PDB file of C-alpha atoms in Angstrom:
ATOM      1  CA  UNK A  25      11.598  -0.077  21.637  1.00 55.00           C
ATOM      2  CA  UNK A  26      12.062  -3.215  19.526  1.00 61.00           C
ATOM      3  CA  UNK A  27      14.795  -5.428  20.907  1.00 77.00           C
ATOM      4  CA  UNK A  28      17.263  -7.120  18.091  1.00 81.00           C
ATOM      5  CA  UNK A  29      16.103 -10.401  19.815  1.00 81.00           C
ATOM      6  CA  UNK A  30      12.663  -9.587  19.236  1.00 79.00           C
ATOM      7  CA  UNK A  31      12.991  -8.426  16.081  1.00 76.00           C
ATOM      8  CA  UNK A  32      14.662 -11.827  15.481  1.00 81.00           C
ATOM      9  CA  UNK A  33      11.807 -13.701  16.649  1.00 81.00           C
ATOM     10  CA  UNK A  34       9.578 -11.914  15.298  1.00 77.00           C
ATOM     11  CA  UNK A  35      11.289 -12.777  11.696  1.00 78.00           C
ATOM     12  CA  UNK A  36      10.888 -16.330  12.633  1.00 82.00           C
ATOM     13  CA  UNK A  37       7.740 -16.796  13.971  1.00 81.00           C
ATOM     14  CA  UNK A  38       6.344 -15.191   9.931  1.00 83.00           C
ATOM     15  CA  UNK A  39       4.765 -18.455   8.403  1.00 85.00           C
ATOM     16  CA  UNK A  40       3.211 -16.408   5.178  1.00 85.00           C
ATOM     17  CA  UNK A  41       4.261 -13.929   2.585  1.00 87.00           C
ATOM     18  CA  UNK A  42       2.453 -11.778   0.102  1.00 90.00           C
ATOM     19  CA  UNK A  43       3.722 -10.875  -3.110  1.00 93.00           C
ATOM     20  CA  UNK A  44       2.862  -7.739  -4.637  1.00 94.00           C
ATOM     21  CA  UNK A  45       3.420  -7.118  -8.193  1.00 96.00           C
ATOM     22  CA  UNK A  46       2.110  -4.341  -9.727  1.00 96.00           C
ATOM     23  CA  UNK A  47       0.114  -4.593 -13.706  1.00 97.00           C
ATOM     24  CA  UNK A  48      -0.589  -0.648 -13.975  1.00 97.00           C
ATOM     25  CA  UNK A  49       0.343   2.462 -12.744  1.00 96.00           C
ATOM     26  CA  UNK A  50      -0.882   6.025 -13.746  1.00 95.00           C
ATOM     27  CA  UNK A  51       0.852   8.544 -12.105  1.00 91.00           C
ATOM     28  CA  UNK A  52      -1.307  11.633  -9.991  1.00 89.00           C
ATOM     29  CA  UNK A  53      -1.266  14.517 -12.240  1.00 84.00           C
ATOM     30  CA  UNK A  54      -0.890  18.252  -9.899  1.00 80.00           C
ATOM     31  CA  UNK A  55      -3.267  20.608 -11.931  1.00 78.00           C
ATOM     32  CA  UNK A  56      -2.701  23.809  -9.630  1.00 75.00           C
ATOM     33  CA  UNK A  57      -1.630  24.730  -6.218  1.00 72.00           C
ATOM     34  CA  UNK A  58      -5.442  23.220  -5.209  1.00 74.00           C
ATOM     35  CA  UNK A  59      -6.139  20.627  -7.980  1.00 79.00           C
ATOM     36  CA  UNK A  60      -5.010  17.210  -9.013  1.00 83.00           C
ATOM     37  CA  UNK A  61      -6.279  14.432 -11.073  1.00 86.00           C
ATOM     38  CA  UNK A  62      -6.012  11.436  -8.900  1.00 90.00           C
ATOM     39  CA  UNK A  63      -3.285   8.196  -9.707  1.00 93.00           C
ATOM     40  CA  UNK A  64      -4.762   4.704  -9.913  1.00 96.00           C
ATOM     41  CA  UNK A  65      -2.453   1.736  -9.421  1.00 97.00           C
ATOM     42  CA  UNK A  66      -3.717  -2.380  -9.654  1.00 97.00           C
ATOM     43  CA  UNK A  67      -1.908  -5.188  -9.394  1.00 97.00           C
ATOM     44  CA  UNK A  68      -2.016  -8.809  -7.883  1.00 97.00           C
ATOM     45  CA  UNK A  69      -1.271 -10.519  -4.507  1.00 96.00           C
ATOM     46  CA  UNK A  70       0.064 -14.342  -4.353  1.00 95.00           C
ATOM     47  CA  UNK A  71       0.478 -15.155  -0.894  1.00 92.00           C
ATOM     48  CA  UNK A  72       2.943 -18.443  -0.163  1.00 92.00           C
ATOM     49  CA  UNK A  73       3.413 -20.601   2.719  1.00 90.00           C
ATOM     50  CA  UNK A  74       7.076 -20.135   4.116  1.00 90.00           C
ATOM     51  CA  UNK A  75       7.373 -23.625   5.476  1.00 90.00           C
ATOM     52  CA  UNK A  76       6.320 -25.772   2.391  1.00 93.00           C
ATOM     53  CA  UNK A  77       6.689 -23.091  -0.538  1.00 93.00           C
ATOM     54  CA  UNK A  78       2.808 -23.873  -1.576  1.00 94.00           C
ATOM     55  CA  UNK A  79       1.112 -20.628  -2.963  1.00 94.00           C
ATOM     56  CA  UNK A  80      -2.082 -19.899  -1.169  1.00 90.00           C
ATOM     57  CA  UNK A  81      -3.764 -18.509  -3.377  1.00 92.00           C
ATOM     58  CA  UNK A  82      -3.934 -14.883  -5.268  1.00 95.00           C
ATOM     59  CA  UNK A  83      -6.341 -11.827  -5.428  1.00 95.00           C
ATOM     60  CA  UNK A  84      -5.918  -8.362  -7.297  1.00 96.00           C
ATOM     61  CA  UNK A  85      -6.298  -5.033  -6.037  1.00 96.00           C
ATOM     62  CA  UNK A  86      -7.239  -1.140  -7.352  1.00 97.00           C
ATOM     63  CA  UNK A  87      -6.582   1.791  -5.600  1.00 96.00           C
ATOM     64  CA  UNK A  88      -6.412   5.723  -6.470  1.00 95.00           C
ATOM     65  CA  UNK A  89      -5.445   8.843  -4.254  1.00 91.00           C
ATOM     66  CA  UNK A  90      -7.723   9.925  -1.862  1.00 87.00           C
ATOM     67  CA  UNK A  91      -9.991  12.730  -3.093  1.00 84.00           C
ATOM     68  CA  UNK A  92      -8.289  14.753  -0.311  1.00 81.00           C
ATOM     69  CA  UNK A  93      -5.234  14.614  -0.310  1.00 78.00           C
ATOM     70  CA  UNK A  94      -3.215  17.349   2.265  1.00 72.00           C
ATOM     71  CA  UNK A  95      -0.330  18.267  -0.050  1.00 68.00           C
ATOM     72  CA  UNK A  96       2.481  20.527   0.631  1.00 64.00           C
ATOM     73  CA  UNK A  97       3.120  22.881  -2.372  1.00 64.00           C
ATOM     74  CA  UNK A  98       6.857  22.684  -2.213  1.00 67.00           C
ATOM     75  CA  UNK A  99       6.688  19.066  -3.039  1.00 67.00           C
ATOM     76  CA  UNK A 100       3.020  17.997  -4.495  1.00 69.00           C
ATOM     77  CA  UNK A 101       4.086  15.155  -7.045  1.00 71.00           C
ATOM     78  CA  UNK A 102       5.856  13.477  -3.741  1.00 81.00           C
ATOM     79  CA  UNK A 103       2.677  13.552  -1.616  1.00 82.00           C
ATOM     80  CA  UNK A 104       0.576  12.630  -3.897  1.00 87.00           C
ATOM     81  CA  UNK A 105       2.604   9.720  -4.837  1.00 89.00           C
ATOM     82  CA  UNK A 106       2.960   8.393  -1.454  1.00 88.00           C
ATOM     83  CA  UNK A 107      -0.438   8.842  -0.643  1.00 89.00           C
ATOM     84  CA  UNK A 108      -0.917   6.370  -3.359  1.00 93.00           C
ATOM     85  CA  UNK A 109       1.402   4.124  -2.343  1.00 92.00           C
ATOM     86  CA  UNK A 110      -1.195   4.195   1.158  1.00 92.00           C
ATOM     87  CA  UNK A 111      -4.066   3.566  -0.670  1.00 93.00           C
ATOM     88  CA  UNK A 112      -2.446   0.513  -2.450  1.00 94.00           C
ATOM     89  CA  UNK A 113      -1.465  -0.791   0.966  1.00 91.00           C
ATOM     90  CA  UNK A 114      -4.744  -0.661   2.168  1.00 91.00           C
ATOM     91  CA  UNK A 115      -6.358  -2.148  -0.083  1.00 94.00           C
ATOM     92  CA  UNK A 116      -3.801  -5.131  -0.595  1.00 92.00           C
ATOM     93  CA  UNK A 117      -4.077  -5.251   3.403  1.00 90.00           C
ATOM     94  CA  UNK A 118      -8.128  -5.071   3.725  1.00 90.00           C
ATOM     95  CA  UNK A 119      -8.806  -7.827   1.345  1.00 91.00           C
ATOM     96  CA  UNK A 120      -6.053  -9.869   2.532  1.00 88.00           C
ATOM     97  CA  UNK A 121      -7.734  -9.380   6.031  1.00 86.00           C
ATOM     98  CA  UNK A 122     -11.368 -10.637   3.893  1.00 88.00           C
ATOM     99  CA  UNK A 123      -9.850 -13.413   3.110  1.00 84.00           C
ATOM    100  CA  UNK A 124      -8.068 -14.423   5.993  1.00 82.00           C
ATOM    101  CA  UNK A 125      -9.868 -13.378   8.608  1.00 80.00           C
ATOM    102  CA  UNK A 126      -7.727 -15.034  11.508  1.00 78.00           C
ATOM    103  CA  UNK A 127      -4.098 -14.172   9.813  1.00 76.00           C
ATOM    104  CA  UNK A 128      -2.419 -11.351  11.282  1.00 70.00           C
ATOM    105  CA  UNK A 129      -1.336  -9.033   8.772  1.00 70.00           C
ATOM    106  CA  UNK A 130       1.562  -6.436   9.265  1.00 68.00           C
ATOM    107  CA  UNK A 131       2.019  -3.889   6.444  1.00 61.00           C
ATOM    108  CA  UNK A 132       5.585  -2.153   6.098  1.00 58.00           C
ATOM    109  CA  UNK A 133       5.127   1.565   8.170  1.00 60.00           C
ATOM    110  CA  UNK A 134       4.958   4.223   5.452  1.00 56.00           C
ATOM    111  CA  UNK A 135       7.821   6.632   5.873  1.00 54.00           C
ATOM    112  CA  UNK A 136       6.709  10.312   6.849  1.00 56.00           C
ATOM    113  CA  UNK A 137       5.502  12.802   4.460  1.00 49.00           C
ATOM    114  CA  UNK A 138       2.136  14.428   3.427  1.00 45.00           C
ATOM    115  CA  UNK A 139       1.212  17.752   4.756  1.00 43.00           C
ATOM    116  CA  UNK A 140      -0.177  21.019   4.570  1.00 39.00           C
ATOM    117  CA  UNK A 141      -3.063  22.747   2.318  1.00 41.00           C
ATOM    118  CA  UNK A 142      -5.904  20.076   1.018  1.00 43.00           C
ATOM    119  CA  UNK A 143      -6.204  19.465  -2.748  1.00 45.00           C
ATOM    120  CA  UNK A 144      -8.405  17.672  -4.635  1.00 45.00           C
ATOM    121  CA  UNK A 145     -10.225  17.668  -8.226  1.00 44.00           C
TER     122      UNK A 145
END
């Protein structure tokens, strides 16, 4: 369990942060209970020095859904979506990570979702 006093330091001790805009987003399409057509969302990174306000520097990033996706039929769009939103974050985080190889990167945790029966098209 994080302590508020750690979670405190923690807050302090962050000397970098990334910016994340997004420049296009198509949305995953559900096609049956089995099939989707897969989202793609890209966008660019500035990353900024907290101390003196400098930008860093800047990279872009692409990501789609996963070609196997475990979506729950009640709620396919919503799965889909966040698995999306997963992909982005990895990408944004691995070539971050190319970059700066000796920066510690912490992504925000992905709430819970994603399920049941696999889908892809």
């Amino acid at each position: 369990m994080v302590t508020q006093k750690a979670g405190l330091d923690a807050l302090v001790a962050v000397q970098y942060v990334a910016v994340v805009r997004v420049q296009s987003f198509e949305a995953p399409k559900v096609e049956s209970a089995e099939e989707f057509t897969p989202g793609a969302v890209a966008g660019d990174v500035a990353v900024f020095d907290l101390e003196t306000g400098r930008q860093l520097g800047a990279y872009r990033y692409a990501a789609k859904n996963a070609p196997n996706v475990k979506v729950d039929v009640s709620k396919r769009d919503d799965d889909l979506i966040f698995d999306l939103g997963s992909e982005a974050t990895r990408a944004v985080v691995r070539r971050f990570a190319e970059l700066a190889p000796s920066a510690s990167v912490q992504a925000p945790a992905p709430p819970a979702s994603a399920s049941a029966a696999p889908a892809k098209k």
